[in-house]
Coordinates of C-alpha atoms and ligand atoms in Angstrom, one line a residue:
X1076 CA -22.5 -8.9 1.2
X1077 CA -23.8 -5.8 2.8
X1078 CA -23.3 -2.5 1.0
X1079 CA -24.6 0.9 1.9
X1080 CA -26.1 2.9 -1.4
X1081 CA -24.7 6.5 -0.4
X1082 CA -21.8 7.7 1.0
X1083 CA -20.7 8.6 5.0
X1084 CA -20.8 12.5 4.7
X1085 CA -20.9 14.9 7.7
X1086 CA -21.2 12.0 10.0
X1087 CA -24.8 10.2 8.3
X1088 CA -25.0 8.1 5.6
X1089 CA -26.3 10.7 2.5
X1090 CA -28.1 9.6 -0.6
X1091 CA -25.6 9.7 -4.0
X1092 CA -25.7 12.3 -6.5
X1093 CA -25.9 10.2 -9.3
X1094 CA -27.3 6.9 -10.0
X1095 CA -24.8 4.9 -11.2
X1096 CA -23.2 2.5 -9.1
X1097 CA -20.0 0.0 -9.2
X1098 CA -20.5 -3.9 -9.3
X1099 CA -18.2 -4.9 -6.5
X1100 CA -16.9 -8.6 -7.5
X1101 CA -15.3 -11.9 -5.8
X1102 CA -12.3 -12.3 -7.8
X1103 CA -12.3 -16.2 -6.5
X1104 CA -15.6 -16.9 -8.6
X1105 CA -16.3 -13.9 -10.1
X1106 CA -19.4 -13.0 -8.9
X1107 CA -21.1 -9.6 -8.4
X1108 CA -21.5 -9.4 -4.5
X1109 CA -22.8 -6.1 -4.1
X1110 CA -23.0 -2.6 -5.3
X1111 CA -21.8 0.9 -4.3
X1112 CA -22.8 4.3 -5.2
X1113 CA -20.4 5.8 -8.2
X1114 CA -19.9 9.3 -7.1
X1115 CA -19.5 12.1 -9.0
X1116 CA -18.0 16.0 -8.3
X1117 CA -21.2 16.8 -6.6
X1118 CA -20.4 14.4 -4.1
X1119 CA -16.6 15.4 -3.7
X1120 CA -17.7 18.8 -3.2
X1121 CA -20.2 18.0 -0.4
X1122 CA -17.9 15.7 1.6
X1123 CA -15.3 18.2 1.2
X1124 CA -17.2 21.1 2.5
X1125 CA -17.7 18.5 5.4
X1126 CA -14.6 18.3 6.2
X1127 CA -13.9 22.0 6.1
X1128 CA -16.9 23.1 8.3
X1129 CA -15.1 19.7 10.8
X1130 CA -11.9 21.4 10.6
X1131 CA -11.3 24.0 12.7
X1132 CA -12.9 22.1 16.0
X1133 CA -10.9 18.8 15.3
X1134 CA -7.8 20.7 14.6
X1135 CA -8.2 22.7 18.3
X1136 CA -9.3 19.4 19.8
X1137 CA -6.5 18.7 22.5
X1138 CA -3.4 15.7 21.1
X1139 CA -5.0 13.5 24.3
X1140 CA -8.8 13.7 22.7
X1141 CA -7.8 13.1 19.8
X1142 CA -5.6 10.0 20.8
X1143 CA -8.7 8.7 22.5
X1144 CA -11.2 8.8 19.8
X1145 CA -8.2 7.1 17.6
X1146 CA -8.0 4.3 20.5
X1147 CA -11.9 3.8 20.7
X1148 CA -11.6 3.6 16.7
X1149 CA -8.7 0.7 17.1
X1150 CA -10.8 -0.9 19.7
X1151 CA -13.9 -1.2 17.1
X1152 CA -11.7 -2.3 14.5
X1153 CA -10.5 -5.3 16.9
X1154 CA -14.5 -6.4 17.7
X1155 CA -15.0 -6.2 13.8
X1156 CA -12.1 -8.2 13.2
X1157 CA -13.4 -11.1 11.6
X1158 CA -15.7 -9.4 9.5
X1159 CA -13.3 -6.8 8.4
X1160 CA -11.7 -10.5 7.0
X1161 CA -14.2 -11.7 5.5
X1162 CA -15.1 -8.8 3.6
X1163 CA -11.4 -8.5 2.2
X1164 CA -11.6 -11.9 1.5
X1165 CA -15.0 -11.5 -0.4
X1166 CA -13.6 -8.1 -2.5
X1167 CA -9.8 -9.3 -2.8
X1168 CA -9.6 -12.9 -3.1
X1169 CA -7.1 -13.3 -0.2
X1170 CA -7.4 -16.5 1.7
X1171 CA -9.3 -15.9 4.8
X1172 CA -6.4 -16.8 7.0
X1173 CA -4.1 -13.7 5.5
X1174 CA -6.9 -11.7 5.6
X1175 CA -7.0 -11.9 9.4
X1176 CA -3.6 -11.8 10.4
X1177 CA -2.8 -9.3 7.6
X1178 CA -5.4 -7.8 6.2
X1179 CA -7.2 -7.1 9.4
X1180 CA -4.2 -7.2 11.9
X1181 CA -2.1 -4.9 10.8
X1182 CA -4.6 -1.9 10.8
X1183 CA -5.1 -2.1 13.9
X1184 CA -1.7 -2.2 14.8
X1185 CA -1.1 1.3 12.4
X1186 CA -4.1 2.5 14.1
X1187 CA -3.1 1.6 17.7
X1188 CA 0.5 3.1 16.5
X1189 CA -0.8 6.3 16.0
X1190 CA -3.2 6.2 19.4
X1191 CA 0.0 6.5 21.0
X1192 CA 2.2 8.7 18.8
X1193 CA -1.3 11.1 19.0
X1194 CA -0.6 11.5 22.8
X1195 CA 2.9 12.3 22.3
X1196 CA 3.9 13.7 19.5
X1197 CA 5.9 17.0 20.2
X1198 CA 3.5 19.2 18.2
X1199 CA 5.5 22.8 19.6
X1200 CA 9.1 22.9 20.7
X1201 CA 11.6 25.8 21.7
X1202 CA 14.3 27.2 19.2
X1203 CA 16.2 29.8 20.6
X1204 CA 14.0 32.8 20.7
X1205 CA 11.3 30.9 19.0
X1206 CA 8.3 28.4 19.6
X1207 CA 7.7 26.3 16.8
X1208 CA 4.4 24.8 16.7
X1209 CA 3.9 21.5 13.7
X1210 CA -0.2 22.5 13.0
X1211 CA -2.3 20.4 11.1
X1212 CA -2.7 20.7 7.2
X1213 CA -5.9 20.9 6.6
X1214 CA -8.5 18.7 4.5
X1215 CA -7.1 15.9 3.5
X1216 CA -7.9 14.0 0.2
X1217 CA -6.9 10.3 0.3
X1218 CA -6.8 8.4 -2.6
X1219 CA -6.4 4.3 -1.9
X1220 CA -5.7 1.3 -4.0
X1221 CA -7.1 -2.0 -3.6
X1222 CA -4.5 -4.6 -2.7
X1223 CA -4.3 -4.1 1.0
X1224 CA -7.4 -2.2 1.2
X1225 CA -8.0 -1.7 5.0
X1226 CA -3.9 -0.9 5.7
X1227 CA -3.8 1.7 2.9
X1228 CA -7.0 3.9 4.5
X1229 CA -5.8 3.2 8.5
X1230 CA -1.8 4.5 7.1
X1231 CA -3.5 8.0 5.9
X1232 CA -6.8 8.4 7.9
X1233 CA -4.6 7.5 11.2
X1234 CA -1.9 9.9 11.2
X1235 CA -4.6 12.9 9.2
X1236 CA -6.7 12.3 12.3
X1237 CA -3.5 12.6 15.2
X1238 CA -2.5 15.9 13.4
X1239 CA -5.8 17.2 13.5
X1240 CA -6.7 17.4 9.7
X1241 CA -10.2 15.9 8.5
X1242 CA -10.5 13.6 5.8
X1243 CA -12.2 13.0 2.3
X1244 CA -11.2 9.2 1.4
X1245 CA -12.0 8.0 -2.5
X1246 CA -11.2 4.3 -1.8
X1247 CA -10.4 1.6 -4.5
X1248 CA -13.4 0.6 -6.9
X1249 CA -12.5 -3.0 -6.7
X1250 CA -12.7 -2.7 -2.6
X1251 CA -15.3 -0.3 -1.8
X1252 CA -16.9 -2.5 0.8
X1253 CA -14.1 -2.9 3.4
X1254 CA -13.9 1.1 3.2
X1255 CA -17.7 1.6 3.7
X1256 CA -17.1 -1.4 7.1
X1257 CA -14.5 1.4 8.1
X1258 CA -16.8 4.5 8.0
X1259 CA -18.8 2.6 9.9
X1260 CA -16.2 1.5 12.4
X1261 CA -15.0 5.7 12.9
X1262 CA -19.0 6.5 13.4
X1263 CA -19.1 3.9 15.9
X1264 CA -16.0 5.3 18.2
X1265 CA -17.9 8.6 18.0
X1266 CA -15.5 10.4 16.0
X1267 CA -17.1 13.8 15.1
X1268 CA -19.5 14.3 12.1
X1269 CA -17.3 15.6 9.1
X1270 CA -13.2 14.7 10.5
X1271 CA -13.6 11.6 8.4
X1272 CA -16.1 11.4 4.8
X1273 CA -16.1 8.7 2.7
X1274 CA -17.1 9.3 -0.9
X1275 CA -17.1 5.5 -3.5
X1276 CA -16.3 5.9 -7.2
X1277 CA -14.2 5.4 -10.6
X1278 CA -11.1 7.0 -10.5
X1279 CA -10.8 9.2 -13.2
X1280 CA -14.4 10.7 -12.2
X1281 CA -14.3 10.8 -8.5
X1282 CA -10.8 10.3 -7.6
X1283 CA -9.8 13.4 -9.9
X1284 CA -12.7 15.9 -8.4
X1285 CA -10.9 15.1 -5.2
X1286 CA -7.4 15.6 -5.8
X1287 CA -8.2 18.9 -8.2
X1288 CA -10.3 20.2 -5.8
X1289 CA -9.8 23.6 -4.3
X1290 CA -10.9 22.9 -0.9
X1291 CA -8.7 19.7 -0.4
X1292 CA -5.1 21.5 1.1
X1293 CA -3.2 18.1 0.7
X1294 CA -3.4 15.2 -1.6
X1295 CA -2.4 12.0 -0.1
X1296 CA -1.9 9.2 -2.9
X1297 CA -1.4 5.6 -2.7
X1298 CA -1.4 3.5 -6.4
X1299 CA 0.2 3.5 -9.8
X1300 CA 2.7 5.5 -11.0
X1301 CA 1.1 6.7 -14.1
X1302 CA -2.0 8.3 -11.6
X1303 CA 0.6 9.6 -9.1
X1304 CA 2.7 11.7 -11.7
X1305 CA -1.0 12.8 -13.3
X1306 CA -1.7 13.5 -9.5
X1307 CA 1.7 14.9 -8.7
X1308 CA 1.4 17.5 -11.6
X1309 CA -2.0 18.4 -10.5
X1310 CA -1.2 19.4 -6.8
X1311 CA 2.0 20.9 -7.9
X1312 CA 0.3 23.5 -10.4
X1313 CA -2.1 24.2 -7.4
X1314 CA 0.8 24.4 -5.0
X1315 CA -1.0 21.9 -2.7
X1316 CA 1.0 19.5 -0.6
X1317 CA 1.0 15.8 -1.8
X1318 CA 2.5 12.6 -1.0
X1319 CA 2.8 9.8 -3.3
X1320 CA 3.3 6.0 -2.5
X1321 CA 4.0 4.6 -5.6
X1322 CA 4.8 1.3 -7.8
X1323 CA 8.1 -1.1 -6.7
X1324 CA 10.5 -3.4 -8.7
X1325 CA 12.5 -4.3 -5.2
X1326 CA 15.4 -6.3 -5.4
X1327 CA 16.5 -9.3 -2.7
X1328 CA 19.6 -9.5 -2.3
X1329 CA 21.6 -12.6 -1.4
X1330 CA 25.1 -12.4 -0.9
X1331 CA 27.3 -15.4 -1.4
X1332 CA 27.5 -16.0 2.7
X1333 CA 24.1 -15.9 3.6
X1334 CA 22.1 -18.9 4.6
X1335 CA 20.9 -19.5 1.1
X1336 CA 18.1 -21.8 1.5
X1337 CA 16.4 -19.4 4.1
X1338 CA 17.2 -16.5 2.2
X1339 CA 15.2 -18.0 -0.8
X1340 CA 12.4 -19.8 0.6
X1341 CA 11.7 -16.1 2.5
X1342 CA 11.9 -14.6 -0.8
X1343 CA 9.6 -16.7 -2.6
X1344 CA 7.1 -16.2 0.4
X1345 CA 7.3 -13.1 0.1
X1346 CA 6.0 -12.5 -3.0
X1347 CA 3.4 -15.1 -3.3
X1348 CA 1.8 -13.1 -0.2
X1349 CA -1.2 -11.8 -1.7
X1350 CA -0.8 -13.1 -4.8
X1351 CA 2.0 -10.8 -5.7
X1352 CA 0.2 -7.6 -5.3
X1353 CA 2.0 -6.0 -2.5
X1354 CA 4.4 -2.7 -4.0
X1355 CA 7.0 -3.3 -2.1
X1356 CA 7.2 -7.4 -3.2
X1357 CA 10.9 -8.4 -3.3
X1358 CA 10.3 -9.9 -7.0
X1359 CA 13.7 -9.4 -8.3
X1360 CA 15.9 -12.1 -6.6
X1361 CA 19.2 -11.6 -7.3
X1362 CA 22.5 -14.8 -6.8
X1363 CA 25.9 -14.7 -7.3
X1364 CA 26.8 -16.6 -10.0
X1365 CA 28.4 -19.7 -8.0
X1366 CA 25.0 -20.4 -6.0
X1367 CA 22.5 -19.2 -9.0
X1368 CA 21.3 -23.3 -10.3
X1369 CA 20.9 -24.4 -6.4
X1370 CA 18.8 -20.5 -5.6
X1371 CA 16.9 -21.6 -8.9
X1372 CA 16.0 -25.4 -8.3
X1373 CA 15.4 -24.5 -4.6
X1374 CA 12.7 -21.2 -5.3
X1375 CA 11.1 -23.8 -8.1
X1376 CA 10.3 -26.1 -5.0
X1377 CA 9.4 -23.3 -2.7
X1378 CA 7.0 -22.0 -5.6
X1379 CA 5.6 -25.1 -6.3
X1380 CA 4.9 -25.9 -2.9
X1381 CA 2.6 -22.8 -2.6
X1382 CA 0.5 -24.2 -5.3
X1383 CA -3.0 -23.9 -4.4
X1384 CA -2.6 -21.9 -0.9
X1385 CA -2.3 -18.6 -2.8
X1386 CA -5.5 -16.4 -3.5
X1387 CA -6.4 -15.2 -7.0
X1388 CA -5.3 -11.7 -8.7
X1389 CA -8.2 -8.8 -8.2
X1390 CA -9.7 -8.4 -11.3
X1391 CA -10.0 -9.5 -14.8
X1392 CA -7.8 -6.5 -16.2
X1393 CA -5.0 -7.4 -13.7
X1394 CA -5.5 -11.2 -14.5
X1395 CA -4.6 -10.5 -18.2
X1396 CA -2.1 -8.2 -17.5
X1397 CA -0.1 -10.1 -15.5
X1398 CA -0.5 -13.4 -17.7
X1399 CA 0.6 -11.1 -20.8
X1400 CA 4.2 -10.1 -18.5
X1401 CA 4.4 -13.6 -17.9
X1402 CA 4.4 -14.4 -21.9
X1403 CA 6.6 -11.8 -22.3
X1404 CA 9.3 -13.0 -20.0
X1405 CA 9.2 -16.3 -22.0
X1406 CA 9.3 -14.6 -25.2
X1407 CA 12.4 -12.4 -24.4
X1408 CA 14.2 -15.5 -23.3
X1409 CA 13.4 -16.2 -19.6
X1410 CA 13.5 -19.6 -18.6
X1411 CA 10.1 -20.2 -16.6
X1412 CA 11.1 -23.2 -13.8
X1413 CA 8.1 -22.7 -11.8
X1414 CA 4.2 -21.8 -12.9
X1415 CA 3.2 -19.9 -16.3
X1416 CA 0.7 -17.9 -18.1
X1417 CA -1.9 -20.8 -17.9
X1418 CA -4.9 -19.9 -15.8
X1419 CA -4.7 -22.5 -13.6
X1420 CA -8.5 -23.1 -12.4
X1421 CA -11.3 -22.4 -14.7
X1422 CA -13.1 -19.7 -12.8
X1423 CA -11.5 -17.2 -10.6
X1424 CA -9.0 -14.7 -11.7
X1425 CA -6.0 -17.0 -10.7
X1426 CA -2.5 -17.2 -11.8
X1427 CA 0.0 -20.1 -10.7
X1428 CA 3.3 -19.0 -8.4
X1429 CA 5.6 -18.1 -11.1
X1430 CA 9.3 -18.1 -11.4
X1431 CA 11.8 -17.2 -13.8
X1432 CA 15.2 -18.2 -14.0
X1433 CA 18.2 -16.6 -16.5
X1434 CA 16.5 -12.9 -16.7
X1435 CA 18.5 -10.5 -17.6
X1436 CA 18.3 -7.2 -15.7
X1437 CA 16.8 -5.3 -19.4
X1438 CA 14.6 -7.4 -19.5
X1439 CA 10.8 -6.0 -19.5
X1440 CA 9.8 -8.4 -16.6
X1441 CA 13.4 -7.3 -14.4
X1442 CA 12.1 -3.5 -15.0
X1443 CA 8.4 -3.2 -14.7
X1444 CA 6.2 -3.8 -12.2
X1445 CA 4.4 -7.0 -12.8
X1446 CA 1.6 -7.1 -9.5
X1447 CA 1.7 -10.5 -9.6
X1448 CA 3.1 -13.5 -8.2
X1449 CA 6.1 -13.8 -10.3
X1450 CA 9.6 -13.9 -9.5
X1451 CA 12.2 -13.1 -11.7
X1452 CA 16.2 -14.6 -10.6
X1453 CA 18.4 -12.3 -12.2
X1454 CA 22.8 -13.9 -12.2
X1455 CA 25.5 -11.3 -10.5
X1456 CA 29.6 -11.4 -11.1
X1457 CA 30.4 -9.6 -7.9
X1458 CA 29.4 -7.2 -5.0
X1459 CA 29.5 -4.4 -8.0
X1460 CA 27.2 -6.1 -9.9
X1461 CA 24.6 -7.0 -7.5
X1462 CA 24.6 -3.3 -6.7
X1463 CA 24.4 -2.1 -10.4
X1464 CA 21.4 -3.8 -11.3
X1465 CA 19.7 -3.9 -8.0
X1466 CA 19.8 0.4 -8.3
X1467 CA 19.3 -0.2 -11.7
X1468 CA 14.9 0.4 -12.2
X1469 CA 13.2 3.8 -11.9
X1470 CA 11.9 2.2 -8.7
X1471 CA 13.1 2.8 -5.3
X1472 CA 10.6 1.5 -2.6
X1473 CA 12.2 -1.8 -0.8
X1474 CA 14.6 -4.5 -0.9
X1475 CA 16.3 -6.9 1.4
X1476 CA 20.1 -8.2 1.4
X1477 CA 21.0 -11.5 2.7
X1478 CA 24.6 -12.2 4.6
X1479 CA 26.4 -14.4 7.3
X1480 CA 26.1 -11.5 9.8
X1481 CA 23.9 -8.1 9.7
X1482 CA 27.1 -5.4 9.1
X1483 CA 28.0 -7.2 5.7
X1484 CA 24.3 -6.9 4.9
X1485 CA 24.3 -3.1 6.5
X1486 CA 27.0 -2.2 4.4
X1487 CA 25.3 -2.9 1.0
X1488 CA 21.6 -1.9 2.1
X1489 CA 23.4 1.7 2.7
X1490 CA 24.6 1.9 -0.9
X1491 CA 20.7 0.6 -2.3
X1492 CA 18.6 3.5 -3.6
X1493 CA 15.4 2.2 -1.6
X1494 CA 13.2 3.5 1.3
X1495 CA 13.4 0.6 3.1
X1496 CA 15.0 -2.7 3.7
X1497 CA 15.4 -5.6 5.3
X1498 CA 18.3 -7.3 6.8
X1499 CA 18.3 -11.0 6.9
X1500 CA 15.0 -11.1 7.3
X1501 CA 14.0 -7.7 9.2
X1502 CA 10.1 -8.1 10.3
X1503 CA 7.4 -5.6 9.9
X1504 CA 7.8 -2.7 11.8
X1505 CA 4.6 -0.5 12.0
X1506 CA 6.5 3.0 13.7
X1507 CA 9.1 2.7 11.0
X1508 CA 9.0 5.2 7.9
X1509 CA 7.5 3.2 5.1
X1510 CA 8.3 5.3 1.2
X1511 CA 9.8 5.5 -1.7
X1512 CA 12.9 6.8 -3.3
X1513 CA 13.1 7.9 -7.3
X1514 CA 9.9 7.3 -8.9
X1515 CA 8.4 5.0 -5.9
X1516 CA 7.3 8.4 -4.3
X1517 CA 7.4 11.1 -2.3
X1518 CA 6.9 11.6 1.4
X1519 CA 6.5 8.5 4.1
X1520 CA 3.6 6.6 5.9
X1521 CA 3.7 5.1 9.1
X1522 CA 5.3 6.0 12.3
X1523 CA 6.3 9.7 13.6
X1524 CA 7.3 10.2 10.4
X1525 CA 3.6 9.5 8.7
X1526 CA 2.2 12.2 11.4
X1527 CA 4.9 14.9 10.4
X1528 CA 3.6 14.4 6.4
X1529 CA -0.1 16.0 7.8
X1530 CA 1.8 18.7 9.9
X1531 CA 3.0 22.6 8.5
X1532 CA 5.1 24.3 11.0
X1533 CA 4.5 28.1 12.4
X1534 CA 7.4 29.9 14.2
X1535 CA 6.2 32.4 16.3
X1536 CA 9.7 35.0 18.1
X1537 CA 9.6 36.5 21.3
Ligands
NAD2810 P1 -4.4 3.0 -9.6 O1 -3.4 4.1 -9.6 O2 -5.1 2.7 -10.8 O3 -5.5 3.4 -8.5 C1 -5.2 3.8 -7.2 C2 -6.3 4.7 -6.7 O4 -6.3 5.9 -7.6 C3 -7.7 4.1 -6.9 O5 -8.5 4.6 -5.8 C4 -8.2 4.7 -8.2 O6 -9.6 4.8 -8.3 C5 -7.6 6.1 -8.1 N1 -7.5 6.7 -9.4 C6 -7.3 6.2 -10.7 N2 -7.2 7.1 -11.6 C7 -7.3 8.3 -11.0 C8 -7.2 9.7 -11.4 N3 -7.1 10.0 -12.7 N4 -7.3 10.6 -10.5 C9 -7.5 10.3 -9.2 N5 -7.5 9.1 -8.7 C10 -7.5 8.1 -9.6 O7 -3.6 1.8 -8.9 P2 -4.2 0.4 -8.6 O8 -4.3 -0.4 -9.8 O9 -5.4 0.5 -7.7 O10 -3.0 -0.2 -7.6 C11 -1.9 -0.8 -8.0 C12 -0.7 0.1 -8.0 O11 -0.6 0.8 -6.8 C13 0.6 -0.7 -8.2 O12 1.4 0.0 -9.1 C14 1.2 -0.6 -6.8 O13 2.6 -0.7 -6.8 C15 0.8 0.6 -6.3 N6 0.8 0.6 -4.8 C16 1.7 1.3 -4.2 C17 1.8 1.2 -2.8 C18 2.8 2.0 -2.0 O14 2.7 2.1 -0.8 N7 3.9 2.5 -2.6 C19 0.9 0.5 -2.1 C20 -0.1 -0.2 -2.8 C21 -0.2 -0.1 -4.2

C-alpha cells in the first residue's frame, strides 16, 4: 500500500522529526502493509505554526472562496473514490462494498454538505443596535479515531475550513493511510499551503503535544471516553475551546406496537455494520416482556445470517477486548443465542455476530461500551421501564424507538437522554446535529450546527 514517510506540513510533504514510524496493519490477515512516520512534539509544533502563519488569509478569504475550494476538495474525493475504499478496506478490515458506500460515500456527502452551508451560512446578523459577526476560532487541533476513518476527519476538517479556521489533524494510528490519501486529496483542490496539516503518530506522544499545545485555540476530539475527559481537563485548564465526541451504549427501543420483525432485523443490522465499531451502534435492544422469546429467536436468525458478510475487528487489542466482554456476559449470566468468544477464522482479527439474550440492565455488557458486534436484549415491564433502563448508562449519544405510528415513537424519543434518534427507522441525515448528551460529549458535528462549533461571536454597537 502506498505510504508517504513525512508529514503534509505548510502545503509540501516535510521529512519527520524522528525516526520511528508505525506498522500500519490489515486486520483481515494481519499483515504489515506499510509504514508511517511517528511524530513527535517537534512535529506538532511545526505543523502548528503552519497553521498559524495560514490563518489570518484563510480566515479573511471570502464564505464563497472558501465554499469553492471545499467543493473542488469534494470533487477529488469523488475521482478517488475507489481508492479511498480500498485503502479503508486495507487499514480497517471493512468489506470493500461498505467501504464504498460508507466509508467513502458519506465524506463526500459531509464535505459537499458543508460546500453549501460555506456559501450560506449567516456569518454577521443585526441585533437591535448591534452587528454580530460568528468569526472563525482559530487553529484547530483534530484528534480522529480509527473506525470510520475518512467520515471522522471530513466531520471536523469540513466545517474548520467553512469557518475559516486552519487545521492540525493527528489521525488514528491504526488508519494513518486513508488520512495521508486525504492530505493529498486537499493539495490537489488547491487549498492553500498551511489551512490544513497533517501530522501521523501514537496518541499519547503526538496526539497530546497537539491538544496541550499553546498555539492550537480549539481541541476538536473524536474517541474514547477515558482520552476525552484527559483531553477535556487539559483544554479546560488552558481555557481553550473543545468538543468531545465520545463512547455510546445506545438503546433500541421497540414498543409493543411496532412492526417487530423489522424493528429487529434493523437492529441487528445495525450493529453488525462495521463490525460493531460504530459509537452510536444501537447494541442494547430492548422488548416488552410479551414479545421478548420471538425478538430473541428472530435477532439469533438475523445474526446468524450475517455470518461471514461482516469484516474483522481493527486490531489485536480490540480483538481481545471484545472477546473478554463477550466471556463476561456469559459469566454474569447472559444467555448467548447467537455467536461467542470463539475466534471464528484462524487469522484475521474476527469475532462472530453476537447476541445475548436475558441481560439484565447492571450487567457489565448492558453498561459498557463493548465496540464490537454484540448485541445485548435486555426484558421491560412497561413504558416506565423501557425508559428507566434505556436513560439508565453514563452514555447519551443515540438510540431509536420502534411504534405503529411515528407520534407514539416521538413521544418517548423526547423523554430519552440521547443526542439523536431514530424513529422507526429514521435514515442518515448528513445536515442534522450529530453529539452526545452526559458523558457521550460535548458540542455537535455535522450540519449548521458543526460550523457554529468553529465560530466565536464579536458584537460590535452603533
Ligand atoms: P482513543 O480514544 O484511544 O483514540 C482516539 C484518538 O485519540 C486517536 O487518534 C488516538 O491516537 C488519540 N489519543 C489517544 N490517547 C491520546 C492522548 N493521551 N492525547 C491525545 N490524543 C490521544 O479511541 P479509539 O480506540 O481510537 O476509538 C474508539 C472509541 O472512540 C470508542 O470508545 C468510540 O465510541 C469512540 N468514538 C466516538 C465517536 C463519536 O462520534 N462519538 C466516533 C467514533 C469513535
Amino acid at each position: 500500500m502506498k505510504a508517504h514517510d513525512g508529514m503534509y506540513i505548510g502545503g509540501e510533504w516535510r521529512g519527520a522529526a524522528g525516526t520511528d514510524t508505525i506498522a500500519v496493519v490489515n486486520p483481515a490477515d494481519e499483515q504489515v502493509i506499510a509504514h508511517v512516520p511517528a511524530g513527535v512534539a517537534e512535529d506538532v509544533d511545526a505543523a502548528v505554526f503552519a497553521a498559524h502563519e495560514a490563518f489570518p488569509a484563510w480566515a479573511a478569504t471570502p464564505p464563497a472562496e472558501r465554499a469553492a475550494k471545499i467543493a473542488a476538495l469534494r470533487d477529488v474525493l469523488v475521482a478517488r473514490k475507489d481508492e479511498i475504499a480500498e485503502t479503508v478496506t486495507a487499514e480497517l478490515g471493512a468489506p470493500l462494498q461498505f467501504s464504498q458506500m460508507v466509508h467513502a460515500g458519506v465524506p463526500i456527502l459531509v464535505a459537499g454538505s458543508y460546500a453549501e452551508l460555506a456559501a450560506l451560512y449567516a456569518f454577521e446578523e443585526k441585533v437591535g443596535n448591534s452587528t454580530v459577526y460568528a468569526e472563525p476560532v482559530g487553529v484547530v487541533g483534530a484528534i480522529t479515531p480509527w473506525n470510520y476513518p475518512l467520515h471522522q476527519i471530513v466531520a471536523k476538517v469540513a466545517p474548520a475550513l467553512a469557518a475559516g479556521c486552519t487545521v492540525v489533524l493527528k489521525p488514528a494510528e491504526d488508519t494513518p493511510l486513508t488520512a495521508q490519501l486525504f492530505a493529498e486529496a486537499v493539495h490537489e483542490a488547491g487549498i492553500p499551503a498551511g489551512v490544513f496539516n497533517l501530522v501521523t503518530g501514537l496518541g499519547p506522544v503526538a496526539g497530546q503535544a497537539l491538544a496541550e499545545h499553546p498555539g492550537v485555540d480549539l481541541v476538536s476530539f473524536t474517541g474514547s471516553t477515558a482520552v476525552g475527559k484527559q483531553i477535556g481537563a487539559t483544554a479546560g485548564a488552558a481555557v481553550k475551546r473543545v468538543a468531545l465526541e465520545l463512547g455510546g451504549k445506545s438503546a433500541n427501543v421497540i414498543l409493543p406496537s411496532a412492526d417487530l420483525a423489522k424493528a429487529v432485523g434493523v437492529g441487528i443490522a445495525n450493529v453488525m455494520g462495521n463490525s460493531g465499531q460504530t459509537c452510536s451502534a444501537w447494541t442494547r435492544m430492548l422488548v416488552h416482556t410479551s414479545q421478548y422469546d420471538e425478538a430473541v429467536e428472530l435477532a439469533a436468525e438475523a445474526a446468524a445470517k450475517y455470518g461471514d458478510r461482516i469484516g474483522p475487528l481493527v486490531n489485536a487489542k480490540q480483538h481481545a477486548r471484545v472477546r473478554g466482554y463477550i466471556e463476561k456476559g456469559v459469566a454474569e449470566g447472559a444467555r448467548l443465542v447467537a455467536g461467542g468468544a470463539e475466534a471464528p477464522r484462524e487469522q484475521g482479527y474476527f469475532v462472530s455476530p453476537t447476541v445475548f439474550a436475558d441481560v439484565t440492565p447492571e450487567m457489565t455488557i448492558a453498561q459498557e461500551e463493548i465496540f464490537g458486534p454484540v448485541v445485548s436484549i435486555i426484558r421491560y415491564e412497561d413504558e416506565g421501564d423501557a425508559l428507566r433502563i434505556a436513560n439508565g448508562t453514563v452514555y447519551g449519544l443515540a438510540g431509536a424507538v420502534w411504534a405503529a405510528d411515528d407520534a407514539e415513537a416521538v413521544a418517548f424519543a423526547r423523554r430519552m437522554d440521547t443526542g439523536q434518534v431514530d424513529i422507526n427507522g429514521g435514515r442518515f441525515n448528513p445536515l442534522a446535529p450529530f453529539g452526545g448528551y452526559k458523558q457521550s460529549g460535548v458540542g455537535r458535528e455535522l450540519g449548521a450546527h458543526g460550523l457554529s462549533e468553529y465560530l466565536q461571536t464579536k458584537s460590535l454597537q452603533f
